[in-house]
XYZ file of C-alpha atoms in Angstrom:
672
model
C -212.458 169.358 17.145
C -208.736 168.937 17.759
C -207.459 166.724 20.535
C -205.786 169.706 22.207
C -209.065 171.619 22.252
C -210.927 168.582 23.537
C -208.266 168.048 26.197
C -208.525 171.653 27.361
C -212.306 171.362 27.350
C -212.165 168.137 29.376
C -209.708 169.648 31.858
C -211.947 172.712 32.211
C -215.047 170.584 32.717
C -213.209 168.396 35.224
C -211.970 171.496 37.021
C -215.543 172.800 37.225
C -216.906 169.417 38.340
C -214.162 168.936 40.920
C -214.706 172.532 42.036
C -218.433 171.953 42.424
C -217.749 168.707 44.253
C -215.269 170.511 46.471
C -217.826 173.228 47.210
C -220.462 170.610 47.978
C -218.071 168.636 50.178
C -216.847 171.852 51.780
C -220.348 172.972 52.667
C -221.301 169.462 53.845
C -218.239 169.145 56.067
C -218.384 172.707 57.367
C -222.115 172.315 57.884
C -221.513 169.245 60.038
C -218.661 170.995 61.852
C -220.796 174.072 62.469
C -223.731 171.940 63.604
C -221.529 169.990 66.015
C -219.841 173.144 67.282
C -223.205 174.866 67.701
C -224.584 171.966 69.742
C -221.484 171.842 71.961
C -221.480 175.632 72.301
C -225.182 175.679 73.185
C -224.681 172.887 75.746
C -221.715 174.728 77.266
C -223.667 177.965 77.342
C -226.554 176.179 79.083
C -224.132 174.896 81.739
C -222.578 178.332 82.167
C -225.965 180.022 82.568
C -227.053 177.290 84.937
C -223.920 177.634 87.092
C -224.151 181.434 87.124
C -227.742 181.276 88.310
C -227.015 178.551 90.861
C -224.061 180.561 92.175
C -226.408 183.489 92.591
C -229.228 181.469 94.167
C -227.233 178.959 96.244
C -225.846 181.624 98.522
C -229.345 182.805 99.295
C -230.533 179.212 99.782
C -227.724 178.552 102.271
C -228.471 181.781 104.098
C -232.195 180.941 104.301
C -231.377 177.466 105.596
C -229.251 178.865 108.412
C -231.956 181.377 109.270
C -234.472 178.504 109.498
C -232.138 176.521 111.784
C -231.334 179.451 114.102
C -232.267 178.549 117.695
C -232.855 182.172 118.807
C -235.283 182.853 115.965
C -237.068 179.518 116.456
C -237.592 180.315 120.161
C -239.339 183.585 119.265
C -241.493 181.892 116.603
C -242.697 179.405 119.219
C -243.509 182.313 121.604
C -244.354 185.210 119.285
C -245.648 187.487 122.047
C -242.524 187.191 124.194
C -241.027 190.683 123.972
C -237.549 189.692 125.074
C -237.428 186.791 122.605
C -238.727 189.116 119.876
C -235.970 191.713 120.403
C -233.265 189.041 120.417
C -234.739 187.446 117.280
C -234.917 190.846 115.504
C -231.216 191.391 116.149
C -230.417 187.895 114.881
C -232.566 188.326 111.729
C -230.929 191.707 111.123
C -227.580 189.948 110.961
C -228.881 187.532 108.331
C -230.559 190.373 106.414
C -227.258 192.225 106.048
C -225.749 189.107 104.492
C -228.591 188.770 101.971
C -227.921 190.067 98.470
C -230.989 192.323 98.386
C -230.621 193.218 102.094
C -234.104 191.844 102.777
C -235.421 188.857 104.690
C -238.892 187.655 105.609
C -240.494 185.359 108.184
C -244.090 184.075 108.311
C -245.278 182.391 111.522
C -247.755 179.541 110.962
C -249.606 179.942 114.250
C -250.504 183.629 113.769
C -250.068 183.806 109.962
C -248.170 187.053 110.504
C -245.808 187.992 107.641
C -242.691 189.971 108.700
C -240.547 191.741 106.108
C -237.134 192.978 107.317
C -235.703 195.737 105.113
C -233.266 197.453 107.571
C -235.676 199.832 109.284
C -236.233 200.118 113.011
C -239.148 197.733 112.805
C -240.185 195.143 110.225
C -243.242 195.519 107.987
C -245.951 193.197 109.307
C -249.061 191.840 107.570
C -251.448 189.000 108.336
C -251.914 186.453 105.553
C -255.302 184.949 104.725
C -255.939 181.779 102.778
C -258.792 183.308 100.779
C -256.564 186.064 99.364
C -254.948 184.847 96.080
C -251.752 186.806 96.718
C -251.309 185.001 100.073
C -251.815 181.457 98.810
C -248.095 180.923 98.298
C -247.610 180.629 102.066
C -250.320 178.026 102.598
C -249.212 176.002 99.571
C -245.607 176.093 100.843
C -246.672 174.877 104.292
C -248.647 172.083 102.702
C -246.389 170.899 99.884
C -242.756 171.857 100.682
C -240.500 169.798 102.976
C -237.280 171.834 102.946
C -237.328 174.807 100.609
C -238.801 175.924 97.298
C -238.268 178.795 94.890
C -241.049 180.916 93.527
C -241.201 183.974 91.285
C -243.750 186.362 92.732
C -244.469 190.033 93.476
C -244.416 190.994 97.109
C -247.286 193.440 97.676
C -245.638 194.780 100.812
C -242.323 195.760 99.215
C -243.767 196.018 95.658
C -240.955 194.087 94.014
C -240.886 190.966 91.831
C -238.336 188.466 93.099
C -237.245 184.895 93.046
C -238.165 183.959 96.591
C -236.414 181.247 98.614
C -239.183 179.845 100.830
C -237.538 177.716 103.537
C -239.467 175.641 106.081
C -238.673 176.139 109.795
C -239.483 173.201 112.074
C -239.623 172.815 115.856
C -237.743 170.137 117.778
C -240.505 167.637 117.037
C -240.189 168.231 113.278
C -243.463 170.164 112.914
C -243.619 173.033 110.433
C -243.857 176.279 112.394
C -242.830 179.006 109.927
C -241.614 179.921 106.436
C -238.454 182.038 106.314
C -236.097 183.189 103.625
C -235.003 185.961 101.326
C -235.286 186.806 97.665
C -233.256 187.775 94.656
C -234.601 190.696 92.688
C -235.700 189.407 89.304
C -234.041 192.457 87.758
C -230.676 191.127 88.903
C -231.277 187.821 87.160
C -232.516 189.547 84.031
C -229.602 191.981 83.824
C -226.682 189.916 85.122
C -227.574 186.535 83.634
C -230.406 186.591 81.108
C -229.784 190.009 79.577
C -225.996 189.848 79.520
C -225.746 187.600 76.481
C -223.772 187.598 73.278
C -225.662 188.327 70.053
C -227.567 185.304 68.776
C -228.090 183.708 72.216
C -231.428 183.762 74.023
C -231.905 182.318 77.518
C -235.178 181.316 79.171
C -235.768 179.927 82.645
C -238.976 177.839 82.657
C -240.676 175.463 85.027
C -241.775 171.932 84.151
C -244.944 173.272 82.496
C -242.947 175.618 80.314
C -244.028 178.753 82.225
C -241.370 181.440 81.732
C -239.802 182.428 85.060
C -237.066 184.635 83.595
C -236.197 185.918 80.122
C -234.812 189.011 78.409
C -238.410 190.173 77.889
C -239.176 191.889 81.218
C -242.870 192.275 80.462
C -243.357 188.489 80.237
C -241.584 187.963 83.577
C -243.623 190.668 85.296
C -246.842 189.316 83.782
C -246.154 185.755 84.967
C -245.213 186.995 88.449
C -248.699 188.492 88.888
C -250.926 186.258 86.739
C -252.789 183.139 87.755
C -251.428 179.791 86.591
C -253.942 179.529 83.756
C -252.971 182.971 82.398
C -249.202 182.641 82.570
C -247.159 182.807 79.371
C -245.212 179.664 78.447
C -242.246 179.265 76.149
C -244.482 177.240 73.845
C -246.686 180.286 73.201
C -243.657 182.540 72.634
C -241.876 180.216 70.212
C -243.202 178.579 67.077
C -245.140 175.397 67.659
C -244.420 172.185 65.815
C -241.171 170.301 66.085
C -239.631 172.731 68.593
C -242.525 172.300 71.026
C -242.417 168.512 70.714
C -238.623 168.349 71.166
C -238.688 170.736 74.149
C -241.460 168.791 75.895
C -239.568 165.553 75.317
C -236.343 167.094 76.693
C -238.111 168.385 79.816
C -239.753 165.006 80.360
C -236.453 163.172 79.962
C -234.578 165.488 82.332
C -237.407 165.218 84.859
C -237.278 161.407 84.630
C -233.495 161.441 85.030
C -233.845 163.679 88.080
C -236.440 161.343 89.579
C -234.195 158.343 88.941
C -231.242 160.202 90.468
C -233.282 161.018 93.537
C -234.598 157.449 93.741
C -231.066 156.037 93.542
C -230.185 157.398 96.966
C -229.897 161.174 96.937
C -233.209 161.853 98.675
C -231.743 164.797 100.614
C -230.243 167.678 98.646
C -227.543 169.461 100.547
C -227.301 173.192 99.936
C -224.327 173.953 97.704
C -223.934 170.306 96.687
C -222.184 169.849 93.311
C -224.680 169.103 90.569
C -222.322 167.219 88.262
C -224.552 164.195 88.647
C -227.311 166.247 87.026
C -225.230 168.142 84.478
C -226.917 166.407 81.546
C -227.788 168.808 78.762
C -230.103 167.834 75.912
C -229.489 169.618 72.616
C -231.475 169.464 69.386
C -231.551 171.501 66.152
C -234.662 173.557 65.362
C -235.819 176.023 62.755
C -237.379 179.149 64.241
C -238.549 182.070 62.133
C -236.889 180.505 59.109
C -233.409 180.367 60.705
C -231.383 177.356 61.771
C -230.938 177.330 65.527
C -229.860 174.938 68.278
C -231.689 174.555 71.575
C -230.008 173.296 74.753
C -232.005 172.322 77.847
C -230.620 171.626 81.317
C -232.335 170.992 84.659
C -231.591 172.846 87.890
C -232.919 170.537 90.546
C -232.296 173.032 93.369
C -234.731 175.394 91.692
C -236.979 172.938 89.902
C -236.475 175.042 86.751
C -235.188 174.289 83.292
C -232.593 176.438 81.605
C -233.395 176.771 77.868
C -230.667 178.302 75.701
C -231.516 179.005 72.037
C -228.503 179.617 69.812
C -228.852 181.290 66.397
C -226.197 179.327 64.487
C -225.830 181.887 61.710
C -225.098 184.722 64.124
C -222.568 182.771 66.197
C -220.597 181.077 63.435
C -221.138 180.885 59.668
C -219.605 179.294 56.608
C -218.080 182.645 55.623
C -215.420 182.163 58.258
C -214.181 179.106 56.322
C -214.087 180.853 52.915
C -210.288 181.411 52.957
C -209.843 177.646 53.069
C -212.201 177.233 50.102
C -210.401 179.932 48.105
C -207.066 178.257 48.826
C -208.446 174.931 47.577
C -209.651 176.505 44.316
C -206.287 178.192 43.709
C -204.480 174.888 44.350
C -206.803 173.055 41.963
C -206.281 175.710 39.289
C -202.492 175.530 39.618
C -202.599 171.723 39.468
C -204.839 171.797 36.366
C -202.505 174.214 34.528
C -199.465 172.095 35.438
C -201.149 168.904 34.206
C -202.164 170.664 30.969
C -198.602 171.807 30.226
C -197.145 168.362 30.911
C -199.795 166.629 28.809
C -199.160 168.995 25.899
C -195.424 168.432 25.937
C -195.375 164.707 26.604
C -198.505 163.489 24.786
C -200.415 166.016 22.699
C -197.537 167.370 20.621
C -196.205 163.884 19.639
C -199.749 162.816 18.815
C -200.203 165.887 16.592
C -197.104 164.898 14.594
C -198.394 161.347 14.286
C -201.809 162.628 13.192
C -200.212 164.687 10.450
C -198.237 161.639 9.306
C -201.396 159.515 9.329
C -203.090 162.073 7.080
C -200.175 161.737 4.654
C -200.632 157.945 4.610
C -204.380 158.382 4.093
C -203.609 160.572 1.080
C -201.605 157.727 -0.474
C -198.099 158.836 0.436
C -196.894 155.664 2.170
C -193.189 156.533 2.221
C -193.446 158.896 5.207
C -191.599 157.929 8.415
C -191.366 159.532 11.868
C -188.221 159.727 14.004
C -188.304 157.525 17.126
C -186.928 159.751 19.898
C -188.283 158.034 23.021
C -188.523 154.529 24.431
C -191.845 154.965 26.267
C -195.347 154.225 24.959
C -195.272 157.179 22.552
C -191.935 155.962 21.148
C -193.264 152.420 20.698
C -196.391 153.809 19.074
C -194.234 155.795 16.631
C -192.230 152.684 15.795
C -195.430 150.732 15.240
C -196.712 153.490 12.965
C -193.573 153.264 10.849
C -193.969 149.481 10.580
C -197.630 149.869 9.703
C -196.854 152.418 6.981
C -194.278 150.023 5.472
C -196.727 147.136 5.568
C -199.429 149.235 3.927
C -197.015 150.308 1.237
C -196.075 146.674 0.632
C -199.616 145.365 0.327
C -201.222 148.279 -1.454
C -200.108 147.096 -4.886
C -202.105 143.830 -4.856
C -204.907 144.883 -2.456
C -207.380 145.910 -5.156
C -207.072 142.574 -6.942
C -207.721 140.692 -3.734
C -210.719 142.922 -2.971
C -212.174 142.305 -6.425
C -211.698 138.560 -6.045
C -213.365 138.483 -2.631
C -216.215 140.690 -3.902
C -216.915 138.301 -6.753
C -216.913 135.325 -4.386
C -219.283 137.103 -2.003
C -221.697 137.995 -4.797
C -221.748 134.370 -5.961
C -222.428 133.175 -2.420
C -225.277 135.686 -1.999
C -226.812 134.569 -5.303
C -226.672 130.925 -4.230
C -228.161 131.831 -0.828
C -231.079 133.696 -2.396
C -231.739 130.740 -4.724
C -231.688 128.332 -1.773
C -234.060 130.562 0.205
C -236.413 130.750 -2.769
C -236.456 126.967 -3.114
C -237.084 126.536 0.631
C -239.946 129.056 0.553
C -241.493 127.310 -2.457
C -241.164 123.959 -0.705
C -242.861 125.298 2.429
C -245.685 126.851 0.389
C -246.146 123.557 -1.416
C -246.128 121.733 1.922
C -248.804 124.167 3.117
C -250.922 123.327 0.083
C -250.466 119.603 0.733
C -251.395 120.024 4.422
C -254.438 122.112 3.496
C -255.592 119.371 1.141
C -256.109 116.926 4.028
C -258.279 119.396 5.972
C -262.066 119.190 5.546
C -263.683 121.910 3.429
C -266.452 124.330 4.385
C -269.163 122.363 2.583
C -268.503 119.278 4.741
C -268.771 121.362 7.960
C -272.042 122.893 6.771
C -273.493 119.472 5.988
C -272.554 118.061 9.406
C -273.413 120.906 11.819
C -276.183 123.462 12.096
C -273.671 126.094 13.168
C -269.918 126.008 13.600
C -266.740 128.067 13.993
C -263.190 127.198 12.942
C -260.060 129.040 14.067
C -256.816 127.616 12.633
C -253.645 129.682 13.054
C -250.290 127.894 12.619
C -247.294 129.664 14.143
C -245.441 129.361 10.823
C -246.692 128.701 7.289
C -247.326 125.064 8.181
C -247.838 123.646 11.639
C -248.472 120.665 13.871
C -252.188 121.326 14.528
C -254.939 120.017 12.276
C -258.638 119.243 12.426
C -260.288 116.103 11.086
C -263.876 115.565 9.868
C -265.289 112.415 8.237
C -268.887 111.596 7.366
C -269.826 107.914 7.289
C -273.151 106.245 6.730
C -273.968 106.230 10.419
C -271.618 108.683 12.122
C -269.838 112.004 12.050
C -266.219 111.791 13.200
C -264.658 115.098 14.380
C -261.169 115.451 15.824
C -258.809 118.250 16.857
C -255.168 117.118 16.903
C -252.042 118.807 18.329
C -248.884 117.036 17.107
C -245.414 117.475 18.565
C -243.558 120.459 17.067
C -244.582 123.153 14.631
C -243.411 124.229 11.204
C -242.266 121.527 8.774
C -241.640 118.817 11.442
C -245.115 119.367 12.853
C -246.612 119.218 9.348
C -245.012 115.800 8.738
C -246.577 114.598 11.989
C -250.025 115.825 10.894
C -249.798 113.857 7.656
C -248.951 110.708 9.578
C -251.735 111.230 12.136
C -254.337 112.066 9.445
C -253.427 108.911 7.517
C -253.768 106.818 10.687
C -257.206 108.320 11.451
C -258.421 107.586 7.907
C -257.273 103.980 8.273
C -259.051 103.585 11.639
C -262.339 105.107 10.389
C -262.342 103.001 7.239
C -261.433 99.714 8.979
C -263.593 99.955 12.128
C -267.122 98.520 11.882
C -268.137 100.259 15.116
C -266.823 103.782 15.684
C -266.160 104.070 19.409
C -263.924 107.060 20.277
C -262.144 105.259 23.152
C -261.341 102.229 20.959
C -260.244 104.539 18.140
C -257.765 106.328 20.440
C -256.295 103.019 21.615
C -255.825 101.925 17.996
C -254.356 105.326 17.072
C -251.883 105.030 19.968
C -250.776 101.586 18.735
C -250.339 102.736 15.128
C -248.410 105.885 16.059
C -246.049 104.010 18.389
C -245.318 101.495 15.615
C -244.906 104.251 13.039
C -242.848 106.742 15.091
C -239.772 104.759 16.082
C -237.666 107.738 17.126
C -234.416 107.004 18.933
C -233.183 110.448 19.913
C -236.470 112.296 20.429
C -239.888 111.533 21.889
C -242.873 112.603 19.801
C -246.600 112.081 19.772
C -249.852 114.012 19.791
C -252.809 115.275 21.851
C -256.302 114.683 20.452
C -259.930 115.368 21.193
C -262.236 112.969 19.289
C -266.045 113.179 18.882
C -268.253 110.517 17.297
C -271.815 111.699 16.612
C -274.581 109.248 15.725
C -276.340 110.715 12.689
C -279.666 109.162 13.558
C -279.937 109.654 17.345
C -277.701 112.716 17.444
C -275.977 111.187 20.475
C -272.401 112.373 21.053
C -269.508 110.307 22.361
C -266.175 111.899 23.286
C -262.733 110.642 24.198
C -259.667 112.783 24.707
C -255.948 112.288 25.115
C -254.649 115.491 26.687
C -257.512 117.653 25.307
C -260.883 118.534 26.858
C -264.358 118.999 25.424
C -266.047 122.208 26.644
C -269.876 122.282 26.665
C -271.885 125.505 26.915
C -275.449 124.965 28.114
C -277.918 127.294 29.849
C -275.238 129.943 30.464
C -272.828 127.510 32.107
C -269.597 125.964 30.807
C -268.748 122.334 31.578
C -265.279 120.913 30.949
C -265.225 117.199 29.996
C -261.598 116.304 30.554
C -259.814 113.761 28.408
C -257.402 111.137 29.684
C -253.938 112.259 30.733
C -252.135 109.667 28.565
C -251.134 111.117 25.193
C -250.845 109.307 21.896
C -247.670 107.788 20.451
C -245.148 108.810 23.105
C -242.663 106.336 24.572
C -244.446 106.518 27.917
C -247.861 105.860 26.302
C -248.851 102.296 27.077
C -250.642 100.336 24.354
C -252.643 98.561 27.073
C -254.133 101.806 28.364
C -257.951 101.922 28.130
C -259.199 105.361 27.134
C -262.528 106.490 28.579
C -265.524 107.567 26.491
C -268.054 110.201 27.530
C -271.592 109.932 26.101
C -273.966 112.901 25.891
C -277.352 111.504 24.961
C -279.144 114.779 24.249
C -276.709 117.398 22.972
C -279.485 119.539 21.525
C -279.298 123.090 22.875
C -275.605 122.783 23.730
C -272.560 124.273 22.072
C -269.324 122.266 22.029
C -265.707 123.450 21.775
C -262.377 121.663 21.353
C -259.091 123.618 21.427
C -255.395 122.800 21.352
C -253.096 124.103 24.074
C -251.776 126.800 21.726
C -254.733 129.010 22.718
C -254.626 128.122 26.412
C -250.861 128.841 26.512
C -251.154 132.099 24.525
C -248.861 134.635 26.331
C -250.232 138.056 27.183
C -251.466 140.381 29.882
C -249.213 142.579 31.967
C -246.873 139.709 32.996
C -246.907 137.489 29.900
C -248.854 134.643 31.573
C -250.768 132.107 29.470
C -254.415 132.742 28.525
C -255.447 129.750 30.617
C -258.513 127.518 30.917
C -260.349 129.910 33.256
C -260.207 132.838 30.804
C -261.108 130.466 27.942
C -264.241 129.292 29.758
C -265.148 132.871 30.667
C -264.794 133.816 26.982
C -267.233 130.997 26.062
C -269.611 131.974 28.879
C -269.795 135.570 27.623
C -270.317 134.672 23.941
C -271.768 131.123 23.880
C -275.333 132.346 23.222
C -274.309 134.110 19.999
C -274.125 132.564 16.497
C -270.865 130.729 15.862
C -269.467 133.240 13.268
C -269.993 136.079 15.766
C -268.368 133.973 18.469
C -265.349 133.418 16.230
C -264.926 137.182 15.710
C -265.304 137.816 19.432
C -262.799 135.040 20.288
C -260.225 136.407 17.821
C -260.584 139.937 19.230
C -260.303 138.721 22.837
C -257.157 136.706 22.085
C -255.639 139.583 20.100
C -256.232 142.098 22.913
C -254.858 139.713 25.532
C -251.721 138.902 23.479
C -250.881 142.593 22.923
C -247.256 142.921 21.804
C -246.302 139.334 22.632
C -245.545 136.920 19.781
C -247.610 133.780 19.116
C -245.973 130.896 20.949
C -247.554 127.772 19.346
C -249.925 126.562 16.642
C -253.577 127.268 17.508
C -256.751 125.370 16.541
C -260.268 125.875 17.922
C -263.492 124.231 16.680
C -266.958 125.046 17.965
C -270.196 123.435 16.756
C -273.881 122.907 17.410
C -275.897 119.879 16.280
């Protein structure tokens, strides 16, 4: 593929990627903008609806308050049967009635429980209220619970209309409640002028603190709630989808109610009619998903009414991403123009000069070294052209003798490889011979069979030769068994084993009494005298058993290695001393301890080097460890030694998995 084609492809891919990134960023930014605008719009709409309703209601509240404070009307309420006071009061109430929006007023006298409705006729409609009648309970609840005024949505059975009633308490000079007066706003007015007169995508609900719908664009719900008992009234939670919306709305109502209580507690105990509610203009907004559409809910509290104004804004119907599409199209056109401009400049300034240089390079590759390119510019391309010309001249100069030099170097390399292979062969033969020498010092199978009734032997050096070895000697009175772990592995470790084996042979042959503790002390002395290293510190770990051939008694001493005994399903670890053999820090005055087992019959014994205990494996590459080793013996110790050896090898292999062997490994198990 040519560079020009690749460049065009890269530019196209970058244009697509940048375009996709632009679209993603565009939708992210516009989404955030729309979400923020929707929340602010919903909050503003909630305030507007709240102010429109309060403007409508406040006038009636003020009018009802003046009616309740009217001296002429109060005098008649205190003396209901006084005909002169009644006529004067009727005229006064008629004046208030004409000022009311619905041209209706009412008055209920507490002493007689008479309910007067003034509608503009010659005489008011009168009814007597009774506490046992459900439709009359509003009066008795108002007298009991309301201090100044309260609003209630209800259907008046006398005038057969559903209204928002302003129930205002009238008191005598002593402050006693003597009547409930007021007027009402036809619910139809609220529904048509405020709730129903909305832009598309906006729904408004007026609810109380329990979520009961007092006003909405659905007239049937409002009429139902005006006549139904509290338990049967429809709430906004039953109309809308439950879930997050219900939880958020309840939390908003609770917060606004708490804020209102705090506001009242802070000093505004008395609410003046018409007082500005800016102190309570808090609006809580939150996004919701209703009927699969993204919407924003705004909730505000109208403390005069005790209601909550819930505005639900359908974001997609108010504002959508489509309105921002011209901006997106303009961005794509700008990106396309910029990409074309960059492509033209790159072709003229870079691609075309590179094509000429590529053609010249092909000529050089074909063996025509005399080609030269004109240097027309002083920038990077010009310097590159000049360098190409110099390179072509240099190649032409050295081509003549290059093949001779290559042949000479090839011959030298072949000779070096031949010498290296010969050296490797000699090293391998030396290591194999060293392995044979090391194997010659190890006891054979026949000696093990003559000394023990049953035994196992696991010997796995990390390399061909290693630093672990096992020792077995049979004397007239004793069996001497040792497992030795010398410093290092490979050839250095093998040299150490030869030295240690020679020292053990000397000790066994020169000691009249074979005591394992005394033998370790002597071995420590010999090794320290033999290994006079200056730059390194070397030595060995050993586990040494001396078995009396006549009594079958077993004595054990260890330097860094333990003797494990399996008996009656349990594993005992007989630890050796912590001082090793032959190291600089190993004192020649140290007295090694000897363990004597008088009756080893029925027991199985095991000695292992740390190569098995440190074997890496498992999920985290940790060492096999003493605990797993003892558990392995506990599970298999009752079996014959050859079967135990197979089981041990399988267990170690499964634990190691894909990890490489870390150290030389030796394990001996035996029964007497």
